[in-house]
């Protein structure tokens, strides 16, 4: 308690000193740096060295009386914000509002009364006088010490946007940490209804967009194809985008980079829940969407219900039932049900469903070969499906195997190009080949029987004609 009082006292003293300094400071010209002796006022801006980004105060279109501190693109006509510091705590607009560096080498945002409304509060042990902040051409705002030690950066605290070279940390020590949160509306930067983060139960394998606390849509589970860094050509065919998922020092992160000379681009989660990759079009002076999700209603979480799946390989897209299942009602809101229930004391088998986005709510079993993964499911009568992938190509995962098993309902399944095999458990009598044979054989037997009867009748008729030719009209001209 005594230590806390001392800390509070020191913070109050620092704020008073800063406030006095701010009132006595003169107007400072645009540069890319913020120093202890040169705070930032509402009339000032920091401009990155190459001129790509600007940092300063702005008022949303919906309110001219409040101020936010943010970063935006500097060289395009459409004002586009990529980071906001005090998104949920706007400041009353006044000339004395300021961003400054404290004696303890933290950054602090002060309202007109000198109260702190936002601060970096770095946990770095390395402290000292002379700290400064610099806005880089990547859009990253970095606080560092004179010796170059970085104590804080905006890239570690994203709002709704991921910029090229920004390492978006999905998990740390197997705990979900990184999160994008949408704006409330196009003109309101406060926290909105949608967010994007890794799955708390499997942070290194999949990520979700959330609507409040409910899943809105889900990325496919990482497999041997999705974890590899791959290049994609942009629409202009002269630029490439590279996406990578990797693990480094207990961090599992996503990063994307672009080839030199590429147009401005960023990934963002908008206020409607759309996750987009936007590319600046210099010809139309507007943003072009290169990629977005959800693609349609079939892409929404569990849109086809339990044991149903969204089929993206056909046109038009449709909900279908997994093999061995039938619709559970007139539409797919209730999903599908088994044609024949599984019973532990009866024989069952596994059918292979190819090109699938595997279901949610799986159990990840570590360090298993494919045969061992198969045994995990086949030896457990409550296991309804399993899937396996080798992640060794990523070269960073502690366990290169990925054995997933399911018990109970299978939810949020899809069929799509680039998917993987899903091994589904069915009752023994619902093997496709056996079922087909059971249907075809009786039909063939009936046809053969009818053919024999017809032949027998024909033979009898011919015999009768030979015996009574006059009775049957034979020989009459």
C-alpha atoms as one frame of an Amber mdcrd trajectory, in Angstrom:
protein
   0.000   0.000   0.000   2.868   2.379   0.881   4.587   1.611  -2.446   1.375
   2.334  -4.356   1.025   5.726  -2.661   4.577   6.599  -3.645   3.900   5.548
  -7.255   0.697   7.593  -7.334   2.533  10.572  -5.921   5.309  10.299  -8.497
   2.775  10.004 -11.325   0.886  13.068 -10.079   4.131  15.032  -9.826   5.121
  13.978 -13.347   1.742  15.011 -14.743   1.958  18.443 -13.073   5.440  19.012
 -14.444   4.345  17.950 -17.912   1.292  20.169 -17.769   3.391  23.183 -16.831
   5.814  22.332 -19.630   2.987  22.055 -22.143   1.552  25.434 -21.279   4.946
  27.055 -21.715   5.875  25.227 -24.934   5.787  27.008 -28.262   4.294  25.730
 -31.519   6.412  22.965 -32.989   6.730  22.111 -36.655   5.894  18.746 -38.192
   8.548  16.057 -37.871   8.602  12.317 -37.309   9.632  12.477 -33.635   8.106
  13.264 -30.259  10.550  14.227 -27.491  10.436  15.183 -23.828  10.834  18.848
 -24.734   8.573  18.842 -27.793   5.026  17.561 -27.052   2.295  17.252 -29.663
  -0.690  19.632 -29.612  -3.986  19.448 -31.577  -2.569  21.776 -34.224   0.528
  19.587 -34.764   1.240  16.407 -36.700   4.055  13.907 -36.862   4.880  12.867
 -40.426   6.923   9.726 -41.117  10.239  10.329 -42.863   9.000   9.119 -46.246
   5.695  10.944 -45.853   3.520   7.788 -45.952   1.860   8.167 -42.537   0.796
  10.954 -40.195   0.010  10.970 -36.470  -2.103  13.609 -34.782  -5.442  14.537
 -33.287  -8.715  14.179 -35.164 -12.410  14.635 -34.519 -14.856  12.055 -35.889
 -17.388  13.396 -38.337 -20.112  12.629 -35.801 -18.557  14.937 -33.170 -16.508
  18.107 -33.481 -16.177  18.525 -29.727 -14.105  15.387 -29.018 -10.561  14.472
 -30.001  -8.843  11.164 -30.665  -5.161  10.493 -31.217  -4.594   8.399 -34.310
  -2.441   7.389 -37.266  -3.607   7.697 -40.879  -2.306   7.503 -44.441  -0.772
  10.855 -45.311  -0.410  10.707 -49.099  -3.886   9.675 -50.250  -6.981  11.879
 -50.560  -9.288   9.558 -48.599  -8.598   9.915 -44.861  -8.062   6.332 -43.651
  -7.170   5.658 -40.007  -5.066   2.622 -39.126  -4.637   3.099 -35.358  -6.390
   5.004 -32.559  -4.961   5.446 -29.062  -7.917   6.631 -26.964 -10.728   5.101
 -28.996 -13.014   4.573 -25.984 -11.980   7.691 -24.075 -12.162  10.776 -26.303
 -10.853  14.120 -25.079 -12.715  17.422 -25.079 -11.257  19.532 -27.858  -8.991
  22.266 -26.487  -5.619  23.794 -27.474  -3.989  22.533 -24.260  -4.716  18.849
 -25.048  -1.369  17.184 -25.694   0.672  14.007 -26.165   3.945  14.121 -24.253
   6.786  12.004 -22.868   7.064  11.865 -19.093  10.143  11.976 -16.872   9.757
   8.210 -16.495  10.040   7.754 -20.287   6.396   6.849 -20.885   4.048   8.538
 -23.323   0.938  10.127 -21.869  -2.116  11.746 -23.426  -3.391  14.674 -21.344
  -6.806  16.301 -21.399  -7.256  20.088 -20.978  -7.174  19.672 -17.186  -3.833
  17.864 -17.250  -5.335  14.450 -16.434  -3.997  11.347 -18.144  -6.565   9.645
 -20.403  -4.135   7.244 -22.081  -0.564   6.129 -21.419   1.896   3.543 -22.700
   2.931   2.414 -19.186   5.761   0.276 -20.563   6.707  -2.807 -18.557  10.293
  -2.597 -19.787  12.940  -2.716 -17.060  15.234  -0.542 -19.153  14.291   3.024
 -18.248  16.076   6.330 -18.366  15.903   9.940 -19.456  15.956  11.018 -23.058
  13.276   8.673 -24.439  11.660   9.700 -27.707   8.979   8.358 -30.032   9.254
   8.117 -33.808   6.623   7.485 -36.485   8.021   5.050 -39.061   7.120   4.701
 -42.730   5.598   1.317 -41.877   2.933   3.114 -39.835   4.432   1.893 -36.563
   4.783   4.440 -33.727   7.749   3.403 -31.579   8.872   4.654 -28.148  12.567
   4.053 -27.541  15.514   5.014 -25.372  18.599   6.892 -26.607  20.485   3.577
 -26.899  17.877   2.306 -29.367  16.007   0.006 -26.951  12.337  -0.101 -27.911
  10.049   0.044 -24.880   6.678   0.280 -26.633   5.216   0.222 -30.163   1.749
   0.714 -31.628   2.099  -2.482 -33.684   1.788  -4.432 -30.417  -1.543  -2.728
 -29.683  -3.640  -2.842 -32.889  -7.153  -1.474 -33.092  -8.957  -2.719 -36.222
  -6.099  -2.858 -38.758  -3.074  -4.984 -39.676  -0.375  -3.226 -41.740   2.398
  -4.856 -43.815   5.339  -6.088 -41.640   3.169  -5.821 -38.516   3.448  -8.988
 -36.453  -0.079  -9.733 -35.255   0.464 -11.984 -32.238  -2.322 -14.550 -32.045
  -1.108 -16.335 -28.933   1.608 -16.216 -26.306   2.482 -19.382 -24.376  -0.635
 -21.059 -25.834  -2.952 -18.276 -24.649  -4.914 -16.104 -27.087  -3.678 -12.505
 -26.817  -4.014 -10.489 -30.038  -7.396  -9.028 -30.952  -8.748  -6.683 -33.596
 -11.872  -4.741 -32.635 -14.019  -2.986 -35.218 -15.148   0.630 -35.101 -18.647
   1.263 -33.743 -19.652   2.903 -37.028 -17.863   4.535 -39.996 -17.628   7.806
 -38.017 -17.191   6.408 -34.506 -13.810   4.844 -33.616 -14.969   3.485 -30.248
 -15.007  -0.299 -29.840 -17.659  -1.902 -32.035 -19.617  -5.149 -31.995 -17.153
  -7.299 -33.940 -13.702  -8.629 -33.071 -11.144 -11.025 -34.492  -8.806 -13.264
 -32.503  -7.471 -16.784 -32.219  -9.541 -19.559 -30.673  -8.955 -19.559 -26.872
  -9.137 -23.380 -26.866  -6.771 -23.826 -29.850  -4.899 -20.525 -30.327  -2.246
 -21.880 -32.694  -4.679 -23.735 -34.965  -7.609 -21.482 -35.822  -9.055 -17.982
 -35.482 -12.549 -16.508 -35.310 -14.414 -13.347 -36.083 -16.781 -12.760 -33.157
 -20.081 -10.911 -32.933 -20.043 -10.010 -29.282 -19.179 -13.307 -27.610 -20.689
 -15.506 -30.369 -18.652 -16.908 -33.272 -19.462 -15.033 -36.488 -17.235 -16.956
 -38.908 -14.184 -19.157 -38.580 -10.910 -19.595 -40.423 -10.018 -23.115 -41.475
  -7.876 -25.120 -39.083  -4.163 -24.914 -39.899  -3.022 -27.844 -42.031   0.020
 -28.805 -44.079  -0.993 -26.383 -46.852  -2.225 -23.340 -44.927   0.780 -22.793
 -42.666   3.313 -22.279 -45.447   4.342 -18.778 -46.457   2.951 -18.234 -49.934
   2.953 -15.408 -52.441  -0.181 -14.123 -54.156  -0.306 -11.782 -57.115  -2.382
  -8.662 -56.629  -4.829  -7.531 -59.327  -2.205  -5.329 -61.021  -0.040  -8.467
 -61.514   3.088  -6.428 -60.704   2.831  -6.746 -56.909   2.908  -9.763 -54.633
   1.624 -10.351 -51.129   3.268 -12.864 -48.795   1.442 -14.293 -45.749   3.141
 -16.253 -42.990   2.078 -17.921 -39.757   4.967 -18.823 -37.487   5.979 -19.531
 -33.908   8.938 -17.767 -32.291   9.882 -17.642 -28.609   6.451 -18.738 -27.320
   4.670 -16.360 -29.720   2.471 -17.600 -32.512   1.899 -14.776 -34.955   0.660
 -13.781 -38.380   2.483 -11.325 -40.633   2.076 -10.220 -44.225   4.523  -8.357
 -46.441   4.377  -6.965 -49.959   6.875  -6.683 -52.783   8.752  -3.363 -53.223
   6.847  -0.691 -55.096   3.442  -2.128 -54.203   0.487   0.225 -53.597  -0.704
   0.935 -50.070  -2.642  -1.944 -48.527  -3.894  -3.123 -45.192  -6.159  -5.708
 -43.587  -9.049  -4.398 -41.556 -12.124  -5.561 -39.642 -14.914  -3.119 -40.481
 -17.908  -2.119 -38.373 -20.141  -4.704 -40.136 -17.806  -7.591 -39.280 -16.199
  -7.876 -42.738 -12.509  -8.788 -42.686 -10.950  -7.234 -45.787  -7.642  -6.849
 -47.559  -7.812  -3.381 -49.114  -5.470  -2.180 -51.867  -5.198   1.482 -52.890
  -6.183   2.067 -56.513  -4.345   5.138 -57.821  -6.530   5.323 -60.951  -9.841
   5.554 -59.089  -8.339   7.140 -55.928 -10.183   4.622 -53.777  -9.695   1.377
 -51.881 -10.264  -1.882 -53.775 -11.166  -5.039 -51.872  -8.804  -7.861 -52.870
 -10.192 -10.321 -50.316 -13.085 -10.289 -47.865 -14.979 -12.516 -45.490 -17.631
 -13.641 -44.929 -18.033 -14.440 -48.611 -21.796 -15.059 -48.232 -24.330 -16.448
 -45.766 -22.953 -19.974 -46.242 -19.643 -18.702 -44.798 -21.231 -17.732 -41.476
 -20.598 -19.938 -38.468 -22.696 -23.139 -38.356 -24.903 -21.842 -41.192 -25.882
 -25.406 -42.207 -26.454 -26.708 -38.675 -25.084 -29.848 -36.974 -23.827 -32.526
 -39.394 -24.571 -30.246 -42.346 -21.917 -28.575 -44.472 -21.595 -25.606 -46.814
 -20.645 -26.793 -50.287 -18.463 -24.126 -51.937 -17.487 -26.410 -54.838 -20.826
 -26.109 -56.659 -22.827 -23.253 -58.132 -25.031 -22.139 -56.616 -23.549 -22.852
 -53.188 -25.746 -24.980 -50.988 -26.143 -26.724 -47.651 -25.818 -30.497 -47.758
 -25.801 -33.367 -45.282 -22.679 -35.390 -44.535 -22.656 -38.954 -45.858 -24.920
 -41.162 -43.778 -27.121 -38.225 -42.686 -30.423 -36.713 -43.852 -32.043 -33.273
 -43.329 -33.491 -32.789 -39.869 -36.549 -30.865 -41.046 -37.652 -28.807 -44.030
 -34.586 -26.559 -43.971 -31.039 -26.686 -42.628 -31.573 -24.495 -39.571 -31.702
 -27.716 -37.518 -28.956 -29.414 -39.522 -28.986 -33.131 -40.276 -29.524 -36.399
 -38.408 -28.059 -39.873 -38.753 -29.876 -42.315 -40.974 -28.699 -45.081 -38.650
 -27.477 -44.363 -35.117 -24.080 -45.505 -33.902 -24.033 -48.189 -31.219 -20.933
 -49.153 -29.299 -21.736 -52.865 -29.416 -22.221 -52.868 -33.195 -19.797 -52.604
 -36.067 -18.941 -49.165 -37.450 -16.651 -47.889 -40.170 -14.983 -44.693 -41.375
 -15.670 -43.047 -44.708 -13.310 -40.474 -46.196 -14.763 -37.069 -47.065 -12.312
 -35.106 -49.179 -11.749 -31.360 -49.617 -13.346 -30.484 -46.292 -12.919 -27.635
 -43.853 -12.923 -29.728 -40.713 -15.479 -29.033 -37.945 -15.077 -26.834 -34.888
 -14.969 -28.067 -31.280 -12.232 -30.647 -31.726  -9.778 -32.227 -29.328  -6.152
 -31.739 -30.383  -4.045 -34.785 -29.421  -0.311 -34.123 -29.491   2.508 -36.258
 -30.885   0.574 -38.826 -32.896   1.265 -40.504 -36.219  -1.569 -41.001 -38.693
  -2.078 -44.627 -37.605  -2.030 -43.615 -33.939  -4.543 -40.856 -34.631  -6.799
 -43.365 -36.398  -6.542 -45.684 -33.396  -7.433 -42.847 -30.990 -10.788 -42.504
 -32.709 -11.548 -46.104 -33.720 -10.873 -47.370 -30.174 -13.269 -44.830 -28.657
 -16.903 -45.531 -29.546 -17.912 -41.954 -28.703 -15.529 -40.568 -31.346 -17.501
 -39.419 -34.396 -14.656 -38.263 -36.703 -10.959 -37.522 -36.933  -8.521 -35.624
 -39.169  -4.755 -35.615 -39.478  -2.141 -33.286 -40.968   1.636 -32.991 -40.920
   2.785 -29.461 -40.048   6.492 -30.167 -40.374   6.829 -27.802 -43.356   6.366
 -24.785 -41.119   9.581 -25.660 -39.292   8.593 -23.842 -36.105   5.899 -25.859
 -34.353   6.980 -27.853 -31.338   4.795 -30.767 -32.478   4.653 -31.261 -36.241
   1.665 -33.636 -36.069  -1.916 -32.409 -35.922  -4.329 -35.117 -34.776  -7.881
 -33.866 -34.248 -10.762 -35.975 -32.938 -14.428 -35.141 -32.426 -17.051 -36.470
 -30.047 -20.684 -35.481 -30.411 -22.035 -33.109 -33.054 -19.963 -31.931 -36.011
 -20.487 -28.209 -36.496 -19.368 -25.557 -39.018 -18.196 -27.956 -41.727 -17.572
 -26.943 -45.340 -16.474 -28.495 -48.601 -14.043 -26.331 -50.531 -11.118 -26.569
 -52.905  -7.916 -26.856 -50.928  -9.662 -28.627 -48.065  -8.440 -31.807 -46.379
  -9.730 -35.339 -45.697 -12.179 -35.812 -42.850 -12.686 -39.368 -41.639 -16.323
 -39.779 -40.597 -17.665 -42.635 -38.490 -20.834 -44.341 -39.708 -22.803 -47.382
 -38.721 -21.557 -50.490 -40.582 -24.669 -50.842 -42.770 -24.198 -47.408 -44.257
 -21.138 -48.116 -46.353 -21.835 -46.538 -49.760 -20.656 -49.583 -51.732 -22.597
 -52.061 -49.646 -25.699 -49.892 -49.728 -25.472 -49.651 -53.501 -25.098 -53.426
 -53.820 -28.096 -53.965 -51.544 -30.186 -51.743 -53.774 -28.907 -52.963 -57.157
 -28.967 -56.731 -56.532 -32.734 -56.991 -55.849 -33.420 -54.904 -58.957 -31.259
 -57.197 -61.097 -32.918 -60.278 -59.604 -36.410 -58.897 -60.400 -35.404 -58.074
 -63.954 -33.976 -61.548 -64.458 -37.149 -63.119 -63.089 -39.355 -61.035 -65.375
 -37.133 -61.925 -68.337 -37.442 -65.647 -67.557 -41.243 -65.379 -67.255 -41.448
 -63.497 -70.555 -39.290 -66.101 -72.318 -41.359 -68.935 -70.886 -44.603 -67.329
 -72.111 -43.085 -66.789 -75.559 -42.013 -70.439 -75.791 -45.456 -71.642 -74.719
 -47.149 -69.406 -77.341 -44.882 -70.667 -80.127 -45.551 -74.302 -79.136 -49.312
 -73.702 -79.175 -49.125 -72.095 -82.635 -47.245 -75.094 -84.049 -49.840 -77.522
 -82.701 -52.976 -75.582 -83.914 -52.007 -73.548 -86.959 -55.588 -73.222 -88.311
 -56.984 -72.128 -84.964 -54.378 -69.417 -84.781 -54.969 -68.205 -88.370 -51.781
 -69.591 -89.764 -51.648 -70.149 -93.568 -54.652 -67.841 -94.424 -53.875 -65.520
 -97.331
